[in-house]
Coordinates of C-alpha atoms in Angstrom, one line a residue:
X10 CA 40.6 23.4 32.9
X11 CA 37.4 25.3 31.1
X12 CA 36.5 22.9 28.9
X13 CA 36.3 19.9 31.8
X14 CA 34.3 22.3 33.7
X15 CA 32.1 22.7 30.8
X16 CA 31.9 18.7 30.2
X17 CA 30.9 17.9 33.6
X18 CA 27.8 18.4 33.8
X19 CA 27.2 16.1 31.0
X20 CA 29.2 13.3 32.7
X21 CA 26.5 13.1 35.9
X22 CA 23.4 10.7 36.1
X23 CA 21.0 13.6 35.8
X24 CA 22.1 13.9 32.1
X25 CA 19.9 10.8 32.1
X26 CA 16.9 13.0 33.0
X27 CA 17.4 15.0 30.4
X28 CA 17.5 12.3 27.8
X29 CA 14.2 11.5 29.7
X30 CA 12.5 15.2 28.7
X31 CA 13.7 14.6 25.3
X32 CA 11.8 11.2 24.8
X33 CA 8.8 12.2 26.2
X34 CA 9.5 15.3 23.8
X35 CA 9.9 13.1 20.6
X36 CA 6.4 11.2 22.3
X37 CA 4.6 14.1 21.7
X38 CA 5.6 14.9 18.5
X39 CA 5.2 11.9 17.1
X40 CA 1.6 11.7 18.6
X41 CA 0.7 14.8 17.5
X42 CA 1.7 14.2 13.8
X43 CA -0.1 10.9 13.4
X44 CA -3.6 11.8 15.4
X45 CA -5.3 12.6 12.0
X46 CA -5.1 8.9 11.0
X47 CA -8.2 7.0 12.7
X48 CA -9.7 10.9 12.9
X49 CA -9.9 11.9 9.2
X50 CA -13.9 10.9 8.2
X51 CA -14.7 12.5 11.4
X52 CA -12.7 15.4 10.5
X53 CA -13.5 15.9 6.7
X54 CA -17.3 15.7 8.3
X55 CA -17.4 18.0 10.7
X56 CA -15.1 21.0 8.3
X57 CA -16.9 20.1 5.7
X58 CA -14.6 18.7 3.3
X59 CA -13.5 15.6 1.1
X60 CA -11.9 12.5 3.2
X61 CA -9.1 13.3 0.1
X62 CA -8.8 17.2 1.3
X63 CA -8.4 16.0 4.9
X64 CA -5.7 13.7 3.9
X65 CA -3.7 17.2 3.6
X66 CA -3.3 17.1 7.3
X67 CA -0.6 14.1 6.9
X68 CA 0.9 15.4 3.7
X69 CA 1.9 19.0 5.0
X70 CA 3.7 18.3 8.2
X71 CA 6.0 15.5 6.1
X72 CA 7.0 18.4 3.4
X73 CA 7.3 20.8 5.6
X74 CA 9.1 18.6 8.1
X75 CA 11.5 17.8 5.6
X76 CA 12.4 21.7 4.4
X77 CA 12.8 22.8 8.3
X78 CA 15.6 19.9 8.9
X79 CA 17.9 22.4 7.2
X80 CA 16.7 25.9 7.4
X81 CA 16.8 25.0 11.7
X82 CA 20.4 24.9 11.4
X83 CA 20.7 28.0 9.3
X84 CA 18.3 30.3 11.8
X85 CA 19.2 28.7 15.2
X86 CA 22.5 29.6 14.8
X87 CA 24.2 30.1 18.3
X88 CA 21.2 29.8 19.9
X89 CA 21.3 27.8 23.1
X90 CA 19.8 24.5 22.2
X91 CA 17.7 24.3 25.2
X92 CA 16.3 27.2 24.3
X93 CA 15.4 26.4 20.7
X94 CA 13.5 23.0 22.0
X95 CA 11.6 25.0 24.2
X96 CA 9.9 27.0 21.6
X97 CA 9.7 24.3 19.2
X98 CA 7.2 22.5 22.2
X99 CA 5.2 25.5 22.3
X100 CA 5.0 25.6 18.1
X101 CA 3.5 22.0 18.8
X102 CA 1.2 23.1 21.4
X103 CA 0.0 25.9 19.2
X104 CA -0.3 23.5 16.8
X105 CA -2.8 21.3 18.3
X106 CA -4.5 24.1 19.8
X107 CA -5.3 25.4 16.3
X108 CA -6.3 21.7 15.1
X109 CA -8.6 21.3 18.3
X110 CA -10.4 24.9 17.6
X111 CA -10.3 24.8 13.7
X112 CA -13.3 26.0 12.1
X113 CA -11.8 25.5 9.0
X114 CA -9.9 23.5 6.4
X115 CA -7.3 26.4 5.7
X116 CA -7.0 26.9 10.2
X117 CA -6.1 23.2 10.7
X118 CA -3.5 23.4 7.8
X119 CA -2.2 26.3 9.7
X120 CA -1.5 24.6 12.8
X121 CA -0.1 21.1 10.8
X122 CA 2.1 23.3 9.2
X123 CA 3.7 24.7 12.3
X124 CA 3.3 21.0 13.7
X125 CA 5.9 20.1 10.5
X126 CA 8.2 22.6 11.4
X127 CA 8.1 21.6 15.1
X128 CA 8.7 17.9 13.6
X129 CA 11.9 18.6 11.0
X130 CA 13.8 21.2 13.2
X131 CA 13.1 18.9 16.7
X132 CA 14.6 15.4 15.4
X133 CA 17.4 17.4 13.5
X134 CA 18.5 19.2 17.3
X135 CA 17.4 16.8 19.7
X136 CA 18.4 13.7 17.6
X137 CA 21.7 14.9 17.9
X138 CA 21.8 15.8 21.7
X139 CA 22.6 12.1 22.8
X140 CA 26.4 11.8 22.7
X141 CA 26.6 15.5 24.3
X142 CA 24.5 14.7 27.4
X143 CA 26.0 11.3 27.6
X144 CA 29.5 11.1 26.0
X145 CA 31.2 7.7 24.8
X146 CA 29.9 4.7 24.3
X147 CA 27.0 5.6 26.1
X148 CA 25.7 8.6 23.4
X149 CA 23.8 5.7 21.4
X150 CA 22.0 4.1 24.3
X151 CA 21.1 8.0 24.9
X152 CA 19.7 8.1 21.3
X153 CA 17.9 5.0 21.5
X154 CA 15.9 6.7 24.9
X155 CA 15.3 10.0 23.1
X156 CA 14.2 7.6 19.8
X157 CA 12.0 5.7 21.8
X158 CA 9.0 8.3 21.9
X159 CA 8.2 7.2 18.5
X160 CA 7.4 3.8 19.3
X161 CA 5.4 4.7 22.4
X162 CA 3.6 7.2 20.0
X163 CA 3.3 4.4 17.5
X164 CA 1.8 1.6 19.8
X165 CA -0.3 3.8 22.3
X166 CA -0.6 7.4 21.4
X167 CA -1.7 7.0 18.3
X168 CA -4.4 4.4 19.4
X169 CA -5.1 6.2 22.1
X170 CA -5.6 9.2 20.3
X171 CA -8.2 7.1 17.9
X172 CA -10.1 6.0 20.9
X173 CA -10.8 9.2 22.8
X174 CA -11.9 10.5 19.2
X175 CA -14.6 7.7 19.1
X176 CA -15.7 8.2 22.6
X177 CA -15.8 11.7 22.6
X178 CA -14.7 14.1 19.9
X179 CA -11.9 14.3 17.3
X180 CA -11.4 17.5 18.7
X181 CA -10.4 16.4 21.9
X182 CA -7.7 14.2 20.9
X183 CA -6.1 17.5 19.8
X184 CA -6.6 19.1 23.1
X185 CA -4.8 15.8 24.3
X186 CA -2.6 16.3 22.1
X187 CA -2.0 20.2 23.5
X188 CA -1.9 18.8 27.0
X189 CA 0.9 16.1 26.0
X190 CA 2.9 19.4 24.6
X191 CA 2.7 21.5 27.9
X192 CA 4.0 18.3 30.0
X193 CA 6.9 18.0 27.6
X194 CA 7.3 21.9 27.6
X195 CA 7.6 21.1 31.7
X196 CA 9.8 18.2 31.5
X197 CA 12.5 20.2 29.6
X198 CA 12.3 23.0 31.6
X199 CA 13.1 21.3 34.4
X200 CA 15.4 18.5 33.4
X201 CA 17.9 19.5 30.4
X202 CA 20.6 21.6 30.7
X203 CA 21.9 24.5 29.0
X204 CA 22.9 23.3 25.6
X205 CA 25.4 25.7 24.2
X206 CA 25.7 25.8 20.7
X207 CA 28.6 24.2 19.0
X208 CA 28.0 24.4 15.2
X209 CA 29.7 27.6 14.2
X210 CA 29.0 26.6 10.3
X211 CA 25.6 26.8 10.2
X212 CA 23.8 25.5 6.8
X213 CA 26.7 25.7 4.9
X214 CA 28.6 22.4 6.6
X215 CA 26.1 20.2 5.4
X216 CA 26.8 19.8 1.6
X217 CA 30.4 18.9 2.9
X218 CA 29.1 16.1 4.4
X219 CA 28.0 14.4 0.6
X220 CA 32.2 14.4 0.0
X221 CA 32.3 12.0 2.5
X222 CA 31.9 8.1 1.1
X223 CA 31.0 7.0 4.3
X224 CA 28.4 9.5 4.6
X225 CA 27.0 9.1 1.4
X226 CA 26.4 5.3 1.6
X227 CA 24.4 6.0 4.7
X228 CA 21.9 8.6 2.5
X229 CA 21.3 6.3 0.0
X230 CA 20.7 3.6 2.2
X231 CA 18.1 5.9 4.5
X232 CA 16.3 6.5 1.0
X233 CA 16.4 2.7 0.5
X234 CA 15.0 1.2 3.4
X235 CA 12.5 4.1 4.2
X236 CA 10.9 3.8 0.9
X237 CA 10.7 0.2 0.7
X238 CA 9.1 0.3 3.9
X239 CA 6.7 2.8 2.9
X240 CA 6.4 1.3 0.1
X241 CA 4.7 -1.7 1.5
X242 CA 3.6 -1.1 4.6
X243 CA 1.4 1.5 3.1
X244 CA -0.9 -0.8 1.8
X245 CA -0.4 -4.2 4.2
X246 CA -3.5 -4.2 6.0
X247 CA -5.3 -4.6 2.4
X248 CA -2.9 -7.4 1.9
X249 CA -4.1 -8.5 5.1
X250 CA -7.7 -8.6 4.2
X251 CA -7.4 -9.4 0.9
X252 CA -4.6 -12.7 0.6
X253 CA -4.6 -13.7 4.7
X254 CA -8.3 -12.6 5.1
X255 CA -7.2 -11.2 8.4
X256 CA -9.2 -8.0 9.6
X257 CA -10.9 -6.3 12.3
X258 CA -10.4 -7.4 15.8
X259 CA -7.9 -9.8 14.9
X260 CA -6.2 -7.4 12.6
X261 CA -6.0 -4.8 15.5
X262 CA -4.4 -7.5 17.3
X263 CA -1.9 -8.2 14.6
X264 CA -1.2 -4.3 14.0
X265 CA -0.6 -4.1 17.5
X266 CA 1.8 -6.8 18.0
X267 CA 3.4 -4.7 15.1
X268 CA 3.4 -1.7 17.4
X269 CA 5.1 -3.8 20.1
X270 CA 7.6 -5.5 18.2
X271 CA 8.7 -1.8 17.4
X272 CA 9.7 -1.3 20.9
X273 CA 11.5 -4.1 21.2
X274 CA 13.4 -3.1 18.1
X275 CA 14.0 -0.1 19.0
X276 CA 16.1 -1.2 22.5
X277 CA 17.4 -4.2 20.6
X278 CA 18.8 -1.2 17.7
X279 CA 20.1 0.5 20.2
X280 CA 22.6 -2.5 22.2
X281 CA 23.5 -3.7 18.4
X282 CA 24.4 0.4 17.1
X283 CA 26.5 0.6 20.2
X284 CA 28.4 -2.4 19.5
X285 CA 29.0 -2.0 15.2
X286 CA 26.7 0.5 13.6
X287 CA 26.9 -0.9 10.2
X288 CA 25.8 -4.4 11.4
X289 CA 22.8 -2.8 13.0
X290 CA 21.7 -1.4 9.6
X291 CA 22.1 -5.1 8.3
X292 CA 20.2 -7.0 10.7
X293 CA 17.6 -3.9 11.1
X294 CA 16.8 -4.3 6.9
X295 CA 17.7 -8.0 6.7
X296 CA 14.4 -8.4 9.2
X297 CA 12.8 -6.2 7.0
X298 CA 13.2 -7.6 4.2
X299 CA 13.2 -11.3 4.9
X300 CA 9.8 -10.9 6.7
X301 CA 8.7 -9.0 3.3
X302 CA 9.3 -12.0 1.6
X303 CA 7.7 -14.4 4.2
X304 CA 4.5 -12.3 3.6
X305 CA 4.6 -12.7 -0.4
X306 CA 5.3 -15.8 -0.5
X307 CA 3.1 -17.1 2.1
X308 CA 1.2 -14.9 2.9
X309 CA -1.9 -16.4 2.2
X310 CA -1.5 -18.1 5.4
X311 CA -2.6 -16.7 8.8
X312 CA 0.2 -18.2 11.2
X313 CA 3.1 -17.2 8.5
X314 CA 1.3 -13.3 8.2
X315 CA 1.6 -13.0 12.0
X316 CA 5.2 -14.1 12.5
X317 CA 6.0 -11.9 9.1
X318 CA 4.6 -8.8 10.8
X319 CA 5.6 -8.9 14.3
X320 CA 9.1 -9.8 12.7
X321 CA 9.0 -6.6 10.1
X322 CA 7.9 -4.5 13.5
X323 CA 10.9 -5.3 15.0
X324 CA 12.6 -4.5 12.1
X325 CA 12.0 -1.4 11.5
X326 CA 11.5 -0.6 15.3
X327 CA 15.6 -1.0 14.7
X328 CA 15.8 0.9 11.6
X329 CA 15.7 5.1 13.0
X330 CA 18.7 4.1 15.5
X331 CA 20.2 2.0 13.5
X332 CA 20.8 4.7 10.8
X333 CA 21.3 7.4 12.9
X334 CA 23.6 6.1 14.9
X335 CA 25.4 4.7 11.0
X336 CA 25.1 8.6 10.0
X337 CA 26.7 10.2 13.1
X338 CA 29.7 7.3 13.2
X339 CA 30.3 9.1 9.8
X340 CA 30.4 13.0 11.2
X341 CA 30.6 12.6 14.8
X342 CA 32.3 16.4 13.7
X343 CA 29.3 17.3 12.6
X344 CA 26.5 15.5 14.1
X345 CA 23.7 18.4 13.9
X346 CA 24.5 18.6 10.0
X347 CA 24.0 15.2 9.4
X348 CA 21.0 15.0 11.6
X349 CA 19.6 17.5 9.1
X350 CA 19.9 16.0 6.5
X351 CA 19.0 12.4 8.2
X352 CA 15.5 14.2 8.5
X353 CA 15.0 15.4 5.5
X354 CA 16.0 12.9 3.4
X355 CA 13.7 10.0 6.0
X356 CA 10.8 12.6 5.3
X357 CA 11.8 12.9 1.5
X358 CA 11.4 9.5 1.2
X359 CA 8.2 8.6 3.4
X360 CA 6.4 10.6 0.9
X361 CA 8.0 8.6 -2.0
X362 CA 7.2 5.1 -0.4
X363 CA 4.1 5.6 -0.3
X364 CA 3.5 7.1 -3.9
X365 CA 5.7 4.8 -5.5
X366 CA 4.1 1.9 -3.7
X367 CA 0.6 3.1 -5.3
X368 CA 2.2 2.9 -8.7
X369 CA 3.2 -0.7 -7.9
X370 CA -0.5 -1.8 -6.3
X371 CA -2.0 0.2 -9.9
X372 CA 0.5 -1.9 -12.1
X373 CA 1.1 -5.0 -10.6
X374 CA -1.5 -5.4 -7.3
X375 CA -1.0 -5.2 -3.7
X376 CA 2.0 -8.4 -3.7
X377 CA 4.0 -5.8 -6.1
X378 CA 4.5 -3.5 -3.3
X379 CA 5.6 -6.2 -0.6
X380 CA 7.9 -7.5 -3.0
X381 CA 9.3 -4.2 -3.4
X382 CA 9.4 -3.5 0.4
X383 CA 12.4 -6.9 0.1
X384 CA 14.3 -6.0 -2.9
X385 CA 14.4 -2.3 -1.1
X386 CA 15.9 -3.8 2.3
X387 CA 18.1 -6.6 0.4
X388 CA 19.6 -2.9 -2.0
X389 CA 20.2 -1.5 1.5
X390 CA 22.0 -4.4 3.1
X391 CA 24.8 -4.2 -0.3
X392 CA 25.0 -0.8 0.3
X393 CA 26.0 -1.6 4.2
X394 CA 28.5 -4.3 2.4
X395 CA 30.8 -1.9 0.2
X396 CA 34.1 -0.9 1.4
X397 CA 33.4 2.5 2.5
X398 CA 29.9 1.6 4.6
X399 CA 32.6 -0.3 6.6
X400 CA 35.4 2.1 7.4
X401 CA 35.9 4.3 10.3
X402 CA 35.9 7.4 8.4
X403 CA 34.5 10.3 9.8

């Protein structure tokens, strides 16, 4: 009788309003840790420092984003899981708080490295909160609401953040960015539920998880697809300009169809991870990688480079649900483990894309890395293909 008391609150529509807090959660993060991108000259200006220095602002939150994944399941232990998000909202508003006031290289560092561990410790809880607030087939759809705050950070946070920047001040895109973090401090208040607990194992589940073939093929296949992505989208819009002679305006345009296509993808990932997760991980790097191709091998042509990257938007706009949903079909016993380590190996291998994909544009020019960004997808798709990507192991 106790544990369908316990369940039923999970079982009601409100559960969808917490969902809700969570996505506009995962909004602000996601906001927050790409601002720096159309603010850095401003930035390195006004502290003082290299463009190159202020490119540290991106680099530490991905490191350190990738070490909390882990260590948040080893120090939140039993805490209430509601709890935990709450503090890891005000971390984020600290964060941008310290950005917004920094005086200093060394101060804005500070508050990026807090925004990292905000980052890694918030995807590895609240990525995994989906299923429990809405049980069945239904936990996926959840995911794909919580999930969908990085697309709206991708295609108008960020922007947005760019614009108020120009207009005003780069410093009051942080304060936005401060202000987006008390709202989702006030949405979870008031709309998720207490989240008990329920991993009793702490850190030391997770390397149980690499015994599991299923498991396994899903790790390699998130270090696959992310770095081929990185890879090459790293260093498209110089494609763009230099093989398509597409910029400016018309290059905003395209980059924003990108951004929109992302959305799409990120629904469209959801309906096809509820139906077979594997064959969400196909489709999600088969449009990756075939739209890769389309740009190398014409991509000298306008139309072809438009339909090539609103197709590789809503490719990857499938690719976080996709695997995530892949991951947790292979724990579902363990689903804040393998959220962990989800995150840290996606954060792992951002960094890697896009170093590796500057060796390739050094060594072979900028249609070496798109080329790359295909085979990468068409490796992940044969990983989805073997024996154990397809069972029902857990």
């Amino acid at each position: 009788m106790s544990t369908v008391a316990e369940s039923a609150p999970f079982q009601l529509p409100t559960s969808w309003l917490g969902v809700g807090s969570l996505a506009i959660g995962s909004f602000a993060l996601v906001t927050s840790e790409f601002l720096p991108v159309g603010l850095l000259p401003d930035i390195a200006r006004s502290l003082d420092v290299m463009t190159g220095q202020a490119g540290l602002l991106m680099t530490m939150p991905g490191i350190v984003a990738a070490a909390a994944a882990p260590l948040s399941i080893a120090f939140a232990g039993h805490i209430d899981r509601r709890r935990v998000l709450l503090a890891l909202l005000v971390a984020l508003a600290v964060s941008n708080v310290l950005a917004a006031t920094a005086t200093s290289l060394t101060m804005i560092l500070i508050g990026r490295f807090l925004l990292g561990l905000a980052v890694g410790a918030f995807w590895t809880i609240a990525g995994s909160l989906g299923p429990r607030l809405r049980p069945g087939p239904e936990g996926v759809k959840a995911n794909a609401v919580i999930l969908s705050g990085i697309s709206f950070g991708t295609v108008a946070g960020v922007p947005a953040g760019a614009v108020i920047g120009d207009v005003f001040d780069w410093r009051i895109s942080f304060w936005a960015g401060a202000g987006l973090a008390v709202v989702s401090i006030v949405a979870v208040m008031a709309l998720l539920p207490s989240l008990p607990a329920k991993n009793r194992r702490g850190i030391r589940g997770m390397p149980g998880l690499l015994l599991r073939p299923k498991a396994r093929i899903g790790l390699f296949a998130v270090l696959t697809i992310f770095l081929g992505h990185f890879a090459a989208y790293t260093f498209v819009t110089p494609y763009l300009n230099e093989n398509a002679s597409i910029s400016g305006a018309t290059l905003s345009l395209l980059l924003l169809i990108n951004g929109v296509a992302g959305f799409i993808g990120n629904m469209l990932g959801g309906w096809v991870s509820s139906k077979k997760v594997s064959l969400s991980v196909i489709v999600a790097a088969g449009l990756l990688g075939g739209s890769a191709l389309l740009l190398f091998l014409l991509g000298s042509s306008q139309v072809a480079a438009f339909v090539a990257v609103a197709v590789w938007g809503l490719g990857f706009g499938m690719v976080p649900i996709a695997m995530q949903s892949f991951l947790q079909s292979a724990a579902r016993d363990a689903l804040e483990d393998m959220q962990a380590m989800f995150v840290s190996v996606g954060q792992i291998a951002i960094g890697l894309g896009s170093f590796v994909g500057g060796l390739i544009v050094d060594g072979t020019g900028l249609s070496g890395a798109i080329l790359f960004g295909s085979i990468a997808a068409s490796l992940t798709i044969l990983l989805m293909l073997t024996p154990a990507a397809r069972s029902s192991q857990r």
